[in-house]
PDB file of C-alpha atoms in Angstrom:
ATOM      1  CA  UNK A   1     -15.406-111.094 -53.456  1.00  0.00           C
ATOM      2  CA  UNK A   2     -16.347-108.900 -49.612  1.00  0.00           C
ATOM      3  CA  UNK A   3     -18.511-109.970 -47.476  1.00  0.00           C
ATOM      4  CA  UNK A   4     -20.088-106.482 -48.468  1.00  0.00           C
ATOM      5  CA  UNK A   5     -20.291-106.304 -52.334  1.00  0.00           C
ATOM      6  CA  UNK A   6     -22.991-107.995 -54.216  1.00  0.00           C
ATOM      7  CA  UNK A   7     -20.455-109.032 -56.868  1.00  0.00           C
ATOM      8  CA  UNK A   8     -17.037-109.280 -57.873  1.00  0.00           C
ATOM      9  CA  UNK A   9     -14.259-106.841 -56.531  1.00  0.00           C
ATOM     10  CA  UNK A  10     -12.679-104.801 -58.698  1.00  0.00           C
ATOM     11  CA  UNK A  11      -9.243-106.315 -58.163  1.00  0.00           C
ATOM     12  CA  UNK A  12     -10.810-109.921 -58.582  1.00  0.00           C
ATOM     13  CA  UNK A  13     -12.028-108.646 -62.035  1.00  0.00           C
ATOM     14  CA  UNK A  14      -8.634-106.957 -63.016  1.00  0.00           C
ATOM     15  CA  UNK A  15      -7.100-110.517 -61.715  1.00  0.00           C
ATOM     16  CA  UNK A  16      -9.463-112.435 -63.910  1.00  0.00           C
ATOM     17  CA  UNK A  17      -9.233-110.346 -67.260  1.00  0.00           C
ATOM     18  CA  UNK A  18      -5.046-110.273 -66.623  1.00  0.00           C
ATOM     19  CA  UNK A  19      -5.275-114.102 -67.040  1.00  0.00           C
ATOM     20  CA  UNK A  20      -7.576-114.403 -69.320  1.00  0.00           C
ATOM     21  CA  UNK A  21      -5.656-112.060 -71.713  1.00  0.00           C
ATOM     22  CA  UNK A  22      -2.029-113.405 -70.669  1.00  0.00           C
ATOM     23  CA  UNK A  23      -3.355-117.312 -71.671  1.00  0.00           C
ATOM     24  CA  UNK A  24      -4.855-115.329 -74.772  1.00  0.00           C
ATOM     25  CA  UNK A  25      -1.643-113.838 -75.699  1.00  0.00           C
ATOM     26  CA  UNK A  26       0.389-117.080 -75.001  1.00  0.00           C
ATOM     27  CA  UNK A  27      -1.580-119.085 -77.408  1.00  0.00           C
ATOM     28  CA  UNK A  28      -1.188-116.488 -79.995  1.00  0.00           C
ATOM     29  CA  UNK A  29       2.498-116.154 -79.939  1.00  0.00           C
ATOM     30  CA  UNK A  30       3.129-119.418 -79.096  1.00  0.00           C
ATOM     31  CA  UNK A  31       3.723-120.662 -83.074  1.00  0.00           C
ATOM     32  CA  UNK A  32       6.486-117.776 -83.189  1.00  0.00           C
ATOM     33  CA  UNK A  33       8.405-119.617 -80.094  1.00  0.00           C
ATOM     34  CA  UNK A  34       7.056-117.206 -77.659  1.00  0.00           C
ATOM     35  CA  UNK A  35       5.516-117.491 -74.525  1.00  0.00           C
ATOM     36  CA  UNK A  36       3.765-114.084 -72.967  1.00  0.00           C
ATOM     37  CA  UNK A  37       6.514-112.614 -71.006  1.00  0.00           C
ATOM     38  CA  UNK A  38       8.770-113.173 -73.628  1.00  0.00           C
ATOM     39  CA  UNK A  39       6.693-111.375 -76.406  1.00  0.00           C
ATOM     40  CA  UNK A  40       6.390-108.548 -73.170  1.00  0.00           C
ATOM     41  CA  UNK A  41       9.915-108.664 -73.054  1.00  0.00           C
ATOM     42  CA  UNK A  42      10.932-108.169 -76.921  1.00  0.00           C
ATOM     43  CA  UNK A  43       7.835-106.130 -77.866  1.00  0.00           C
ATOM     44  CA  UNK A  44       9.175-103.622 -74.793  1.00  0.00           C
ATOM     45  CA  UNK A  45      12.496-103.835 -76.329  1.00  0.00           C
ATOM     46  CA  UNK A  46      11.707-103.417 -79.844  1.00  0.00           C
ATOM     47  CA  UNK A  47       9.778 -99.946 -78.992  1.00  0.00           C
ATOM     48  CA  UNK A  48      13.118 -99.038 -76.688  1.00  0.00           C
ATOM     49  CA  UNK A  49      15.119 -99.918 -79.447  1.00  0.00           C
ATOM     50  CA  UNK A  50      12.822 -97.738 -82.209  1.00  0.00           C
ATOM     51  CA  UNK A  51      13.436 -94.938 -80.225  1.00  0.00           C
ATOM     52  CA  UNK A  52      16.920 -94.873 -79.993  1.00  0.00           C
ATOM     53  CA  UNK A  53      17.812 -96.807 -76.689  1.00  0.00           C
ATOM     54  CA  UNK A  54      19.459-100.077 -76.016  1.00  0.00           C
ATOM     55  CA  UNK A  55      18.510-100.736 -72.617  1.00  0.00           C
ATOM     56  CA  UNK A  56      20.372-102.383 -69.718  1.00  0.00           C
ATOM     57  CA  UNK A  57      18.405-105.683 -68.358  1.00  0.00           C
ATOM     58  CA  UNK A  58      17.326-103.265 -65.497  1.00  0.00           C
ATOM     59  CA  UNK A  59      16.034-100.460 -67.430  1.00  0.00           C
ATOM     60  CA  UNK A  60      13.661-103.529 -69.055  1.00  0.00           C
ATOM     61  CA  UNK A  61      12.618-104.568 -66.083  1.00  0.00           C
ATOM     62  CA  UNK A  62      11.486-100.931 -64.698  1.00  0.00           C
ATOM     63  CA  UNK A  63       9.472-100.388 -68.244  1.00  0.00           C
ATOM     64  CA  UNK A  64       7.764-104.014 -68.460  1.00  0.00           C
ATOM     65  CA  UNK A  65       7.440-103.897 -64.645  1.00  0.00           C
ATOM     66  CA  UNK A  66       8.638-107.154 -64.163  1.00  0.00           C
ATOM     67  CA  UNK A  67      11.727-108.465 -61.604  1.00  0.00           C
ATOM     68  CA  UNK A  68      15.045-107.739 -62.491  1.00  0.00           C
ATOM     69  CA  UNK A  69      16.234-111.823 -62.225  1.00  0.00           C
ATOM     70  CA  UNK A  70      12.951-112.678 -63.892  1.00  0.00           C
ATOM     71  CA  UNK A  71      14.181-110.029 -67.035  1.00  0.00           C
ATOM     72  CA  UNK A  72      17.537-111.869 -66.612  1.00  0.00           C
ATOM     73  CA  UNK A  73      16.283-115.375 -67.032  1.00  0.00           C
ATOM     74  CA  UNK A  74      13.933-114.461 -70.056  1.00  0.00           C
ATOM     75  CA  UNK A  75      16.894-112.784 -71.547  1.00  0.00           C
ATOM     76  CA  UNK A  76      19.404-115.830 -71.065  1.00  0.00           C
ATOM     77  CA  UNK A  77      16.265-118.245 -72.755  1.00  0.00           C
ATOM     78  CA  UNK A  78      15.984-115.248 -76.021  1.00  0.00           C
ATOM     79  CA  UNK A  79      19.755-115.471 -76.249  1.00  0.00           C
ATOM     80  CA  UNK A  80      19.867-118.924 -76.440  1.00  0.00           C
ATOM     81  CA  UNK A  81      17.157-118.617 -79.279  1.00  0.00           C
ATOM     82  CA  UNK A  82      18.617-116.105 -81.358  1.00  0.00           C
ATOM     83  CA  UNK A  83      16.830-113.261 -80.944  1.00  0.00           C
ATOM     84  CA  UNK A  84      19.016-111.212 -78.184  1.00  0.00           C
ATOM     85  CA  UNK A  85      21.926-110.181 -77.858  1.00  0.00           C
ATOM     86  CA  UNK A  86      23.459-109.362 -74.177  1.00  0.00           C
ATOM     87  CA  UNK A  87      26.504-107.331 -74.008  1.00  0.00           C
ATOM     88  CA  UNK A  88      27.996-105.630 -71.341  1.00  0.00           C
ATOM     89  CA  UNK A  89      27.598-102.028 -70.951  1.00  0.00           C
ATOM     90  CA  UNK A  90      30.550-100.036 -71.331  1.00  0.00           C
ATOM     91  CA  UNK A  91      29.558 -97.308 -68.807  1.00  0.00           C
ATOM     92  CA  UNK A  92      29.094-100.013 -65.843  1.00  0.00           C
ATOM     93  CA  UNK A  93      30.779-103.354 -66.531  1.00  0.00           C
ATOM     94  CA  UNK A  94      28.192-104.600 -63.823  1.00  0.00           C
ATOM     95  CA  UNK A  95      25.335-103.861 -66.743  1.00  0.00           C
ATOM     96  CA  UNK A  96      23.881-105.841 -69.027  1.00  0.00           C
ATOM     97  CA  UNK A  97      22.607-103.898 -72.123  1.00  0.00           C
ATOM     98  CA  UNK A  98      20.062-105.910 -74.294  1.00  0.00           C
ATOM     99  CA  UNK A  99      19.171-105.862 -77.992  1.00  0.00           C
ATOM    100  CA  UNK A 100      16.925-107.415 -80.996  1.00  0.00           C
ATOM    101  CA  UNK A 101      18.749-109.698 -82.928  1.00  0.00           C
ATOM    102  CA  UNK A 102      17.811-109.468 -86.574  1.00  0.00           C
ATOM    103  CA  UNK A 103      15.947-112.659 -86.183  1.00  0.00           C
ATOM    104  CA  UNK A 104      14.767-111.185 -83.056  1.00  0.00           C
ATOM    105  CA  UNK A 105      13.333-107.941 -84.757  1.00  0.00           C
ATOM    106  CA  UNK A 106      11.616-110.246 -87.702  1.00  0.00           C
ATOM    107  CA  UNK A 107      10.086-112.261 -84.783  1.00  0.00           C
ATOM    108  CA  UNK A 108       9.214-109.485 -82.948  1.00  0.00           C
ATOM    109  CA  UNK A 109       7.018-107.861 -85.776  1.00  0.00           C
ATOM    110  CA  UNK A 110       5.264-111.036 -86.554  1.00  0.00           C
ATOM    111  CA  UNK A 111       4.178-111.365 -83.074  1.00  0.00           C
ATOM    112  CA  UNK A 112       3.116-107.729 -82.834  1.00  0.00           C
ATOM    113  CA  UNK A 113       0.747-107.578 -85.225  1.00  0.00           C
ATOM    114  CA  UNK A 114      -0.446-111.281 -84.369  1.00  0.00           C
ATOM    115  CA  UNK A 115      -1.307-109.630 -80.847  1.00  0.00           C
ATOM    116  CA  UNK A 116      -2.685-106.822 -82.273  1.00  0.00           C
ATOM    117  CA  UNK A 117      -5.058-108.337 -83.943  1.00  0.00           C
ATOM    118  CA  UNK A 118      -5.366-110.299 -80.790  1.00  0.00           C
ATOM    119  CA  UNK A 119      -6.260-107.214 -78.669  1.00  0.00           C
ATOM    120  CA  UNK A 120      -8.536-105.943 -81.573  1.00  0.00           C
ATOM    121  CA  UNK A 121     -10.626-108.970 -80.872  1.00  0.00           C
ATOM    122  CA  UNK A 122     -10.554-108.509 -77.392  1.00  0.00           C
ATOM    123  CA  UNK A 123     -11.410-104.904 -77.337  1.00  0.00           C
ATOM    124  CA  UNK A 124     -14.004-105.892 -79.587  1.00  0.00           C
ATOM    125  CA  UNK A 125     -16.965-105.357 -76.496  1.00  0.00           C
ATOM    126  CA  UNK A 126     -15.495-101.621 -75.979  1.00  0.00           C
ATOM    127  CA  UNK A 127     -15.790-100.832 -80.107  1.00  0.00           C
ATOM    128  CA  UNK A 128     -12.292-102.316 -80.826  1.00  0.00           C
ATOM    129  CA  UNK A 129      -8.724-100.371 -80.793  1.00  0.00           C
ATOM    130  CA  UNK A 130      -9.447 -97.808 -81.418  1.00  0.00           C
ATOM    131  CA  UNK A 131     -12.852 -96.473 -79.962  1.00  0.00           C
ATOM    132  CA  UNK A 132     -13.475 -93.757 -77.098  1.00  0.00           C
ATOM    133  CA  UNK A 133     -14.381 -96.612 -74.531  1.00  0.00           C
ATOM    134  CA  UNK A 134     -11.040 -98.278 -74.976  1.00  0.00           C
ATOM    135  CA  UNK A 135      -8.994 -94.859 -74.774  1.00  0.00           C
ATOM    136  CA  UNK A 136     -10.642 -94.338 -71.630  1.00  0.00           C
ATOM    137  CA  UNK A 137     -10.389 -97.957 -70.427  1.00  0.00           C
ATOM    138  CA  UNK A 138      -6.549 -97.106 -71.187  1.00  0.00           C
ATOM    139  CA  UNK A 139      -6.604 -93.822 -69.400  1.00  0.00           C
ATOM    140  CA  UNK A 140      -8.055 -95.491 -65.827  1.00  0.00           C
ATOM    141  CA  UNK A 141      -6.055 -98.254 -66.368  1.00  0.00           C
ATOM    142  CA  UNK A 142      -3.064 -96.264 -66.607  1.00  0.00           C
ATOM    143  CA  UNK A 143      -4.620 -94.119 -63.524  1.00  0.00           C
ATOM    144  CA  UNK A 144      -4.374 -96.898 -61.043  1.00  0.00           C
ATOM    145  CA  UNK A 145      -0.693 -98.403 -62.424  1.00  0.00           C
ATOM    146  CA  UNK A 146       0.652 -94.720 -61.891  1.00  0.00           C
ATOM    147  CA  UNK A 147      -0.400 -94.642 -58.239  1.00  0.00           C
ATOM    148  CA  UNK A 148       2.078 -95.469 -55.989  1.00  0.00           C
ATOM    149  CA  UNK A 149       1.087 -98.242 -53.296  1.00  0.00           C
ATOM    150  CA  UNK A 150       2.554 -97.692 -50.116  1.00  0.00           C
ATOM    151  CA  UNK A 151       2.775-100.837 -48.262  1.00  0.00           C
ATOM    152  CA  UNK A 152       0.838-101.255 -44.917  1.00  0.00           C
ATOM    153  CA  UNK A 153       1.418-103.773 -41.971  1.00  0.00           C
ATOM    154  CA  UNK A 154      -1.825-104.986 -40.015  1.00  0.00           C
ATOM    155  CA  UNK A 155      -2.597-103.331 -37.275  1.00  0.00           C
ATOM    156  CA  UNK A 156      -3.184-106.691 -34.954  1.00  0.00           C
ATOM    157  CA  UNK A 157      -1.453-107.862 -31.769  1.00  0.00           C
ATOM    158  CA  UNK A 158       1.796-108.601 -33.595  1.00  0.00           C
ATOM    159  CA  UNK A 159       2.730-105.639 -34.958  1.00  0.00           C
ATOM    160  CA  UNK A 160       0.772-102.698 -32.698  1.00  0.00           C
ATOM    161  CA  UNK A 161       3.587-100.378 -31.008  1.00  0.00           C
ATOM    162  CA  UNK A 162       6.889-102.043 -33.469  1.00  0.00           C
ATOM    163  CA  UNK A 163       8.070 -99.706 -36.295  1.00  0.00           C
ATOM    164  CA  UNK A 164       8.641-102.143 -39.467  1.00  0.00           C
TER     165      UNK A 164
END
């Protein structure tokens, strides 16, 4: 919270609901072997994969916005369970290009439409999936993830007249 708001910030309320939906989400998917990143990762690559593309490990990361070793190291853990497979790409040998197993796909739809019904529930307050308030929830969400953040030193003692 600031010193001058009579409640919670904004970002301390997008903080709290981001946790309180990723420990939602891990419970659900949990019984399919999942953990929350992992359904991220798999759900992500199960669209790509719908629509034609098998992805390198980098192309993942960009799309679920998560770090490039962190994709790696979630990919190595779904590999070892069956439900990836990581090949090289033949374009750039340095490239890993990632896809569904078909235990991977079957796990992948179970979990999907476990978390759906998850997020139905939990857009329940707005009028569910599908209502106005939860399209436009989506739309300002989507607003403030699009907007680029440019990255600002202080201004204090330490860093006045040095160019970072």
């Amino acid at each position: 919270m600031s010193k001058g708001s009579p409640g919670p910030t904004p970002g301390f309320l997008v903080w709290r609901l981001a946790n309180k939906w990723r420990v939602a989400v891990d419970r659900a998917v949990t019984p399919l072997g999942l953990t929350h990143a992992q359904y991220s990762l798999v759900a992500s690559l199960h669209g790509m994969q719908r629509s034609g593309e098998r992805p390198s490990q980098r192309r993942l990361a960009d799309h679920t916005g998560l770090e490039a070793l962190y994709v790696s190291k979630l990919a190595r853990a779904l590999e070892s369970a069956g439900l990836i497979e990581r090949t090289r790409d033949p374009r750039d040998p340095r490239a890993v290009q990632l896809a569904l197993t078909e235990q991977g796909k079957a796990v992948t739809r179970q979990a999907i439409e476990v978390v759906q019904e998850l997020l139905q529930q939990l857009l329940e307050p707005l009028g569910g999936l599908d209502a106005s308030r939860t399209r436009v929830f989506t739309d300002e969400l989507m607003t403030l993830l699009d907007a680029p953040l440019a990255l600002s030193v202080p201004n204090d003692d330490t860093t006045q007249g040095r160019t970072p």
